[in-house]
PDB file of C-alpha atoms in Angstrom:
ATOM      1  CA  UNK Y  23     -18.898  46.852  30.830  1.00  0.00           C
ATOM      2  CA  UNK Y  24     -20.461  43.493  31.573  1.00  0.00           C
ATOM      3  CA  UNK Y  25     -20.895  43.050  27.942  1.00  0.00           C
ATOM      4  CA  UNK Y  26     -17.155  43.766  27.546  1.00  0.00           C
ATOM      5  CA  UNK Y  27     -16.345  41.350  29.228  1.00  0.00           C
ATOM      6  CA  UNK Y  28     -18.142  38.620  27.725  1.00  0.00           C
ATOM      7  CA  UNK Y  29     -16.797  39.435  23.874  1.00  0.00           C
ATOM      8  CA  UNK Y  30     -13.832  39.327  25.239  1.00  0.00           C
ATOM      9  CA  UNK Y  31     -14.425  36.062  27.295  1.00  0.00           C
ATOM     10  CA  UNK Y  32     -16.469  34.565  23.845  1.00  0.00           C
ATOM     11  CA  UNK Y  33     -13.337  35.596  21.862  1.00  0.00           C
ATOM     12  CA  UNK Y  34     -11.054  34.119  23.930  1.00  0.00           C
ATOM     13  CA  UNK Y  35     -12.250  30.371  24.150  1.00  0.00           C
ATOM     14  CA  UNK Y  36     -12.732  30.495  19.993  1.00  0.00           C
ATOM     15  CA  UNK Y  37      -9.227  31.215  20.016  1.00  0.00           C
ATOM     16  CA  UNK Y  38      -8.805  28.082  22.316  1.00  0.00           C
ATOM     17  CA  UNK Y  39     -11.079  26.493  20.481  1.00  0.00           C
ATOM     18  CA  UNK Y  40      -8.802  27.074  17.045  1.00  0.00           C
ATOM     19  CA  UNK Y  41      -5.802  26.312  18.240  1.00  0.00           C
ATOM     20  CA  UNK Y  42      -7.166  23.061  20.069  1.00  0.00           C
ATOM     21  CA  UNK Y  43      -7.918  21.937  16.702  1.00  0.00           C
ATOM     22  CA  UNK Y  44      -4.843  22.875  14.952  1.00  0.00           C
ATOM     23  CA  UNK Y  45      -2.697  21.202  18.048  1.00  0.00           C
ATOM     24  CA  UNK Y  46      -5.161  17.911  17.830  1.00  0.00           C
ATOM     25  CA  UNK Y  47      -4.905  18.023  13.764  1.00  0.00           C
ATOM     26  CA  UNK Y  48      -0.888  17.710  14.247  1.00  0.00           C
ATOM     27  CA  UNK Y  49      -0.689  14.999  16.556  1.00  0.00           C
ATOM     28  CA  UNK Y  50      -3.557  12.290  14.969  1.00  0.00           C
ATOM     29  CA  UNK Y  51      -1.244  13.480  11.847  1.00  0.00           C
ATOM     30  CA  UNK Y  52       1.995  12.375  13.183  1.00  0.00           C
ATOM     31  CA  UNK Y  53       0.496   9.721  14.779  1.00  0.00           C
ATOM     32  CA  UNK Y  54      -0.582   8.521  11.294  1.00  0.00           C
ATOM     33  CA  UNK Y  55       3.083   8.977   9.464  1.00  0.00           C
ATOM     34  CA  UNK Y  56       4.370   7.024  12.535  1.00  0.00           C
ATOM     35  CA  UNK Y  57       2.329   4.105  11.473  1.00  0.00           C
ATOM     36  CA  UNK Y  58       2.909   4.293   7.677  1.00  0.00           C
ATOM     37  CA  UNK Y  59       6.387   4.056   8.390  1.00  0.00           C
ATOM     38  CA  UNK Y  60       5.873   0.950  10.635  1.00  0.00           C
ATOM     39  CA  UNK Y  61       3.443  -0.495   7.475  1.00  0.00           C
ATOM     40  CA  UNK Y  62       6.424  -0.769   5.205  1.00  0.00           C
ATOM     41  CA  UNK Y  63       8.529  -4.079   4.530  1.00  0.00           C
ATOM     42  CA  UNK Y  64      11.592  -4.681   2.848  1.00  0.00           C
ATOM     43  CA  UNK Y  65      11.362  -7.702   0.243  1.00  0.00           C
ATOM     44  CA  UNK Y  66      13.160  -9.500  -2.585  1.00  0.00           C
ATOM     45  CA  UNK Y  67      16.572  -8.290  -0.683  1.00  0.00           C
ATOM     46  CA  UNK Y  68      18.475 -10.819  -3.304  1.00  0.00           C
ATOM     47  CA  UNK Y  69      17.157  -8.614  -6.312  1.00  0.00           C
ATOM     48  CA  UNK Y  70      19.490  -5.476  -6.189  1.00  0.00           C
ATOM     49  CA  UNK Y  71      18.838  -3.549  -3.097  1.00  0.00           C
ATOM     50  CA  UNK Y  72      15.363  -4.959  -2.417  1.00  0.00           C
ATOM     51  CA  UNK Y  73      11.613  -3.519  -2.927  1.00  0.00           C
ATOM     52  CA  UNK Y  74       9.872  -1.285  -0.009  1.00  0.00           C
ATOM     53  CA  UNK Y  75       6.535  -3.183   0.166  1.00  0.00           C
ATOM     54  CA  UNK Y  76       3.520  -1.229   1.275  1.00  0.00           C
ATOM     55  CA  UNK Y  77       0.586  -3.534   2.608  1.00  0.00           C
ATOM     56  CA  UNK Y  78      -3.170  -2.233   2.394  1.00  0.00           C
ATOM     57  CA  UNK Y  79      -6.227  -3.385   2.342  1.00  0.00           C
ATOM     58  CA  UNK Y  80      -8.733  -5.371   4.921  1.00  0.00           C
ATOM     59  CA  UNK Y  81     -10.097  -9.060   4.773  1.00  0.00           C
ATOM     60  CA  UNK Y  82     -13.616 -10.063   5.756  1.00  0.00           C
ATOM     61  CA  UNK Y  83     -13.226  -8.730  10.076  1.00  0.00           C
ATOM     62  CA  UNK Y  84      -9.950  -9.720  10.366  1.00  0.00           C
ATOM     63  CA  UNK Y  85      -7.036  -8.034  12.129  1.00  0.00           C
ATOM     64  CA  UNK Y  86      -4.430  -6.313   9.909  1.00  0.00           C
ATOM     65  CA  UNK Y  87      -1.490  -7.940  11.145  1.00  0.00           C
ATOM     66  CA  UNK Y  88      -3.098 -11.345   9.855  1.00  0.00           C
ATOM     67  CA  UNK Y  89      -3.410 -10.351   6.362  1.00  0.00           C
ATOM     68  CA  UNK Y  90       0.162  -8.534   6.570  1.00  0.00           C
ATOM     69  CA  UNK Y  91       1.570 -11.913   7.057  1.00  0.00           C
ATOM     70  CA  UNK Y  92      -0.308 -13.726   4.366  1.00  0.00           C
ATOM     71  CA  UNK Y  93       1.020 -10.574   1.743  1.00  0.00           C
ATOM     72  CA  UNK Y  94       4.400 -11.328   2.815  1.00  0.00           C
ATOM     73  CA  UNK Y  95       4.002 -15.201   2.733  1.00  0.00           C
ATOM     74  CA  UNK Y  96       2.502 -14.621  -0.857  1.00  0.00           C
ATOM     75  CA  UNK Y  97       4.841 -12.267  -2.580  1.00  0.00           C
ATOM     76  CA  UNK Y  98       6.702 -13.562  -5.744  1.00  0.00           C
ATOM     77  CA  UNK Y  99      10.138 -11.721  -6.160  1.00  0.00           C
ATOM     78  CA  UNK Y 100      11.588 -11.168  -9.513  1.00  0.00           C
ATOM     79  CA  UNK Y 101      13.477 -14.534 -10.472  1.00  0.00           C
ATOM     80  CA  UNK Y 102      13.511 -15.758 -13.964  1.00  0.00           C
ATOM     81  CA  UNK Y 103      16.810 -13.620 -16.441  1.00  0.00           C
ATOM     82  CA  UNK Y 104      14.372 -11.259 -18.154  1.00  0.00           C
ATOM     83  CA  UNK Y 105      12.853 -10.457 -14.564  1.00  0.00           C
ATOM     84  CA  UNK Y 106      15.656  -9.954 -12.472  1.00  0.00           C
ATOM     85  CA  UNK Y 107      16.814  -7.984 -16.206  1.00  0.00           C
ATOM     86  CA  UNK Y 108      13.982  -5.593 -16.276  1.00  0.00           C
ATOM     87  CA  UNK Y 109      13.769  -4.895 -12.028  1.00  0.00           C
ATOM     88  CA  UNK Y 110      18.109  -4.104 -12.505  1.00  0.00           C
ATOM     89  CA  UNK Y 111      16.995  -1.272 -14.697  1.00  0.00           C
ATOM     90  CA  UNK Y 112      14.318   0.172 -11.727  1.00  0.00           C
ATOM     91  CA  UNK Y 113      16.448  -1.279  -9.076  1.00  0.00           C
ATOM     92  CA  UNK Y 114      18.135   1.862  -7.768  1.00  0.00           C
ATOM     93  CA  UNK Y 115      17.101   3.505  -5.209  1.00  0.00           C
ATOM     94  CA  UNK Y 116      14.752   0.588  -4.125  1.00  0.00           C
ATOM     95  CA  UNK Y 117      11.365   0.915  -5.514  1.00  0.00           C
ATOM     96  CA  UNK Y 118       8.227   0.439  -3.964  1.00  0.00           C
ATOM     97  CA  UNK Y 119       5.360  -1.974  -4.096  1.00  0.00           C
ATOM     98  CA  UNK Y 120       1.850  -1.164  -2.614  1.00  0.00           C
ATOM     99  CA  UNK Y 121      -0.733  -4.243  -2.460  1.00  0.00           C
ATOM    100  CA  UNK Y 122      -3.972  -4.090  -1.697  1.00  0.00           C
ATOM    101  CA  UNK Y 123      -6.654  -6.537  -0.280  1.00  0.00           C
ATOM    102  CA  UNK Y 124     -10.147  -5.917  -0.077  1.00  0.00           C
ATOM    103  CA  UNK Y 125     -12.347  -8.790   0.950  1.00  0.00           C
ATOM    104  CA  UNK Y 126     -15.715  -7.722   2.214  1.00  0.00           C
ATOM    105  CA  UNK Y 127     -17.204  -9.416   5.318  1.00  0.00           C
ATOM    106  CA  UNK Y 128     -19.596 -12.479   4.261  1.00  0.00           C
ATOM    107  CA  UNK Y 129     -18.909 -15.792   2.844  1.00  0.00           C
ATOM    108  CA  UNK Y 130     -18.472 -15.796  -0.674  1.00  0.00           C
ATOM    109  CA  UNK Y 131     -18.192 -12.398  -1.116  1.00  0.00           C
ATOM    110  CA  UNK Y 132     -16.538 -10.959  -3.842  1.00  0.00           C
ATOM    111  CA  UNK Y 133     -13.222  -9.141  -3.133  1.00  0.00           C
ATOM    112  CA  UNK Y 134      -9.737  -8.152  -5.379  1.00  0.00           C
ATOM    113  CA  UNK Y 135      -6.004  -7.564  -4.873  1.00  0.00           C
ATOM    114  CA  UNK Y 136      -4.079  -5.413  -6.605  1.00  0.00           C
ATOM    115  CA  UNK Y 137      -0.012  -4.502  -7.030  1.00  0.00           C
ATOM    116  CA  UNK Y 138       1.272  -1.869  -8.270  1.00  0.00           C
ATOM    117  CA  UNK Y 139       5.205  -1.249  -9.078  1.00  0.00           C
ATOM    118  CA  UNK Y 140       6.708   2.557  -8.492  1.00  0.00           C
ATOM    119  CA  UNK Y 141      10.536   3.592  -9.577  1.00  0.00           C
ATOM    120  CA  UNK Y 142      12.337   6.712  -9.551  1.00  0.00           C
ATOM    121  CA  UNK Y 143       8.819   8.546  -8.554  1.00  0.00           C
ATOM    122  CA  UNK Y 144       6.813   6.922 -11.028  1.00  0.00           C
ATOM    123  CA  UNK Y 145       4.495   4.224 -11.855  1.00  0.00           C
ATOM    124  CA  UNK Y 146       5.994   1.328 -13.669  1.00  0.00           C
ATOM    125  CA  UNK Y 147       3.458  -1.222 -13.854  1.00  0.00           C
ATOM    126  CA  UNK Y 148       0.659  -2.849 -12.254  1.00  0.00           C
ATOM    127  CA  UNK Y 149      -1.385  -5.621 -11.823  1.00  0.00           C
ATOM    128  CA  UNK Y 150      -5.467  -6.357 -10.441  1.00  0.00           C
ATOM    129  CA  UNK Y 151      -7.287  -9.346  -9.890  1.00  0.00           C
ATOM    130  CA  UNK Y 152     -10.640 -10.687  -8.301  1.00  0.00           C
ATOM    131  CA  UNK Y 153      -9.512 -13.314  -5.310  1.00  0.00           C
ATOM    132  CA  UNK Y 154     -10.527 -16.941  -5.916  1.00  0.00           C
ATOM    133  CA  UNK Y 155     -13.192 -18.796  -5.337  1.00  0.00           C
ATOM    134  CA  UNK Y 156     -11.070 -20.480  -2.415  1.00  0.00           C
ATOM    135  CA  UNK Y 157      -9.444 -17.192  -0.761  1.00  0.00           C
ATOM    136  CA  UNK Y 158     -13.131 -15.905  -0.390  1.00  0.00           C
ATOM    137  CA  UNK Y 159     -14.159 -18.203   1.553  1.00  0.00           C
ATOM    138  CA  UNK Y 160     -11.139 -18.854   3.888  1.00  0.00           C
ATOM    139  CA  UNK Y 161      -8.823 -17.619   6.294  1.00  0.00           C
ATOM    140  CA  UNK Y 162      -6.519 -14.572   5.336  1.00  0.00           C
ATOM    141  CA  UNK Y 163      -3.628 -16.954   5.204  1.00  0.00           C
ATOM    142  CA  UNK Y 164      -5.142 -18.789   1.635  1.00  0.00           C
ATOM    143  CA  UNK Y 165      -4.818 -15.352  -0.113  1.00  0.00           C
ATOM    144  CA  UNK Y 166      -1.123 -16.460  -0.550  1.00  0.00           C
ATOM    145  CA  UNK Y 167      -1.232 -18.069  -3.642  1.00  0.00           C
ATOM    146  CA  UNK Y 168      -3.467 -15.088  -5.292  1.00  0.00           C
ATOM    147  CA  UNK Y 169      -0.631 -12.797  -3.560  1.00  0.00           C
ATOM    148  CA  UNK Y 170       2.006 -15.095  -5.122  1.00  0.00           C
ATOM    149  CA  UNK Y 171      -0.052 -15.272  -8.555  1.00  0.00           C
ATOM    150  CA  UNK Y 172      -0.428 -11.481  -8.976  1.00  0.00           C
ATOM    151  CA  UNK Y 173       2.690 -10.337  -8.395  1.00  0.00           C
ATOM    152  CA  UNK Y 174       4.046 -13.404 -10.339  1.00  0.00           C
ATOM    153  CA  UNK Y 175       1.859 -11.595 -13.259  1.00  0.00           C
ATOM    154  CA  UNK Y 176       3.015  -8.695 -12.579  1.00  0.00           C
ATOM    155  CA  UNK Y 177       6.791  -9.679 -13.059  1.00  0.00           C
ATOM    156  CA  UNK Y 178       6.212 -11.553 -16.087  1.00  0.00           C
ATOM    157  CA  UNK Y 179       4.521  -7.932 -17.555  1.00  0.00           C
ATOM    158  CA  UNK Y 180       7.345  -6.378 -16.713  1.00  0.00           C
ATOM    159  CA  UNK Y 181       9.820  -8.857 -18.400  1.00  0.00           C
ATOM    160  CA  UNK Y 182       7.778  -8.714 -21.577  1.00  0.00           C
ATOM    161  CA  UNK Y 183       8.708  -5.259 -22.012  1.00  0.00           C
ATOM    162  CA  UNK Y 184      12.369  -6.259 -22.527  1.00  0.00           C
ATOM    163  CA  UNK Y 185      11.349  -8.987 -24.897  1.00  0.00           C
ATOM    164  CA  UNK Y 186       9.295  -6.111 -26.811  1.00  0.00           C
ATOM    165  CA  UNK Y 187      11.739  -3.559 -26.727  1.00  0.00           C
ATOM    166  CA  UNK Y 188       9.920  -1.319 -24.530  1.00  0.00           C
ATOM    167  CA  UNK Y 189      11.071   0.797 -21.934  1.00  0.00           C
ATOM    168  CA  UNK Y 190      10.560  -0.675 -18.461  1.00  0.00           C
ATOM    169  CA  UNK Y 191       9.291   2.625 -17.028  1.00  0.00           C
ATOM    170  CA  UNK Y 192       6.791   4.225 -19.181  1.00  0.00           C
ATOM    171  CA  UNK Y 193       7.268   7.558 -20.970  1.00  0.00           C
TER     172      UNK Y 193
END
């Protein structure tokens, strides 16, 4: 009898135990959507109905929120004909940019940004780079003109496949 009871006492806290897990698994979950949604910008508003920018990334210690406002202080919008040309043809619904900073802590260090362009569900075009020589070694807020620099790239790429003929969202 008294070993009964403890099988059934064993078996009931590993069903605690489960669903405990299950119950904490949901909530760090939608705790996690709730700040991906809160992570997303709207830019370039005056190209058709604007780009959903996603920021990632960390630089050298410091907080987030820093190098979110450097991203968005940095990001070139679509401007010249054959830009604004080639982002009309993506333009609806809005599509989405995700950059990325990584800049290691340490002076010096090497780090990278990247940009990449989605549409309709797919990847459109994208665009990597090493940081300078100056953004290394400085504050998050002199990333802006690598920010400004890739994405500048990465607009001109884009407009090159109307001068080429090419379709702006790959087959």
């Amino acid at each position: 009898m008294n070993v009964t009871i403890k099988r059934e006492q064993a078996n009931s806290a590993i069903q605690i135990a489960r669903y405990g897990v299950i119950i904490l698994s949901l909530v760090c979950m939608s705790s996690r959507l709730a700040q991906a949604d809160d992570a997303t910008d709207d830019i370039c508003k005056t190209a058709g109905q604007g780009i959903r920018l996603h920021i990632d990334g960390t630089y050298g210690g410091y907080p987030f929120s820093v190098l979110r406002e450097a991203v968005l202080g940095g990001v070139a919008c679509p401007s010249g004909a054959l830009q604004v040309q080639a982002f009309e043809t993506i333009a609806a619904p809005p599509p989405h940019m995700r950059i990325n900073v990584k800049r290691p802590l340490g002076q010096g260090r090497q780090g990278t940004i990247s940009a990449m362009l989605y549409a309709q569900g797919r990847f459109v075009i994208g665009e990597r780079m090493s940081l300078s020589s100056f953004s290394r070694t400085q504050s998050p807020s002199s990333v802006k003109a690598d920010i400004n620099l890739v994405t500048t790239n990465l607009w001109n790429d884009l407009a090159a496949r109307v001068t080429h003929n090419k379709p702006i969202i790959p087959q």
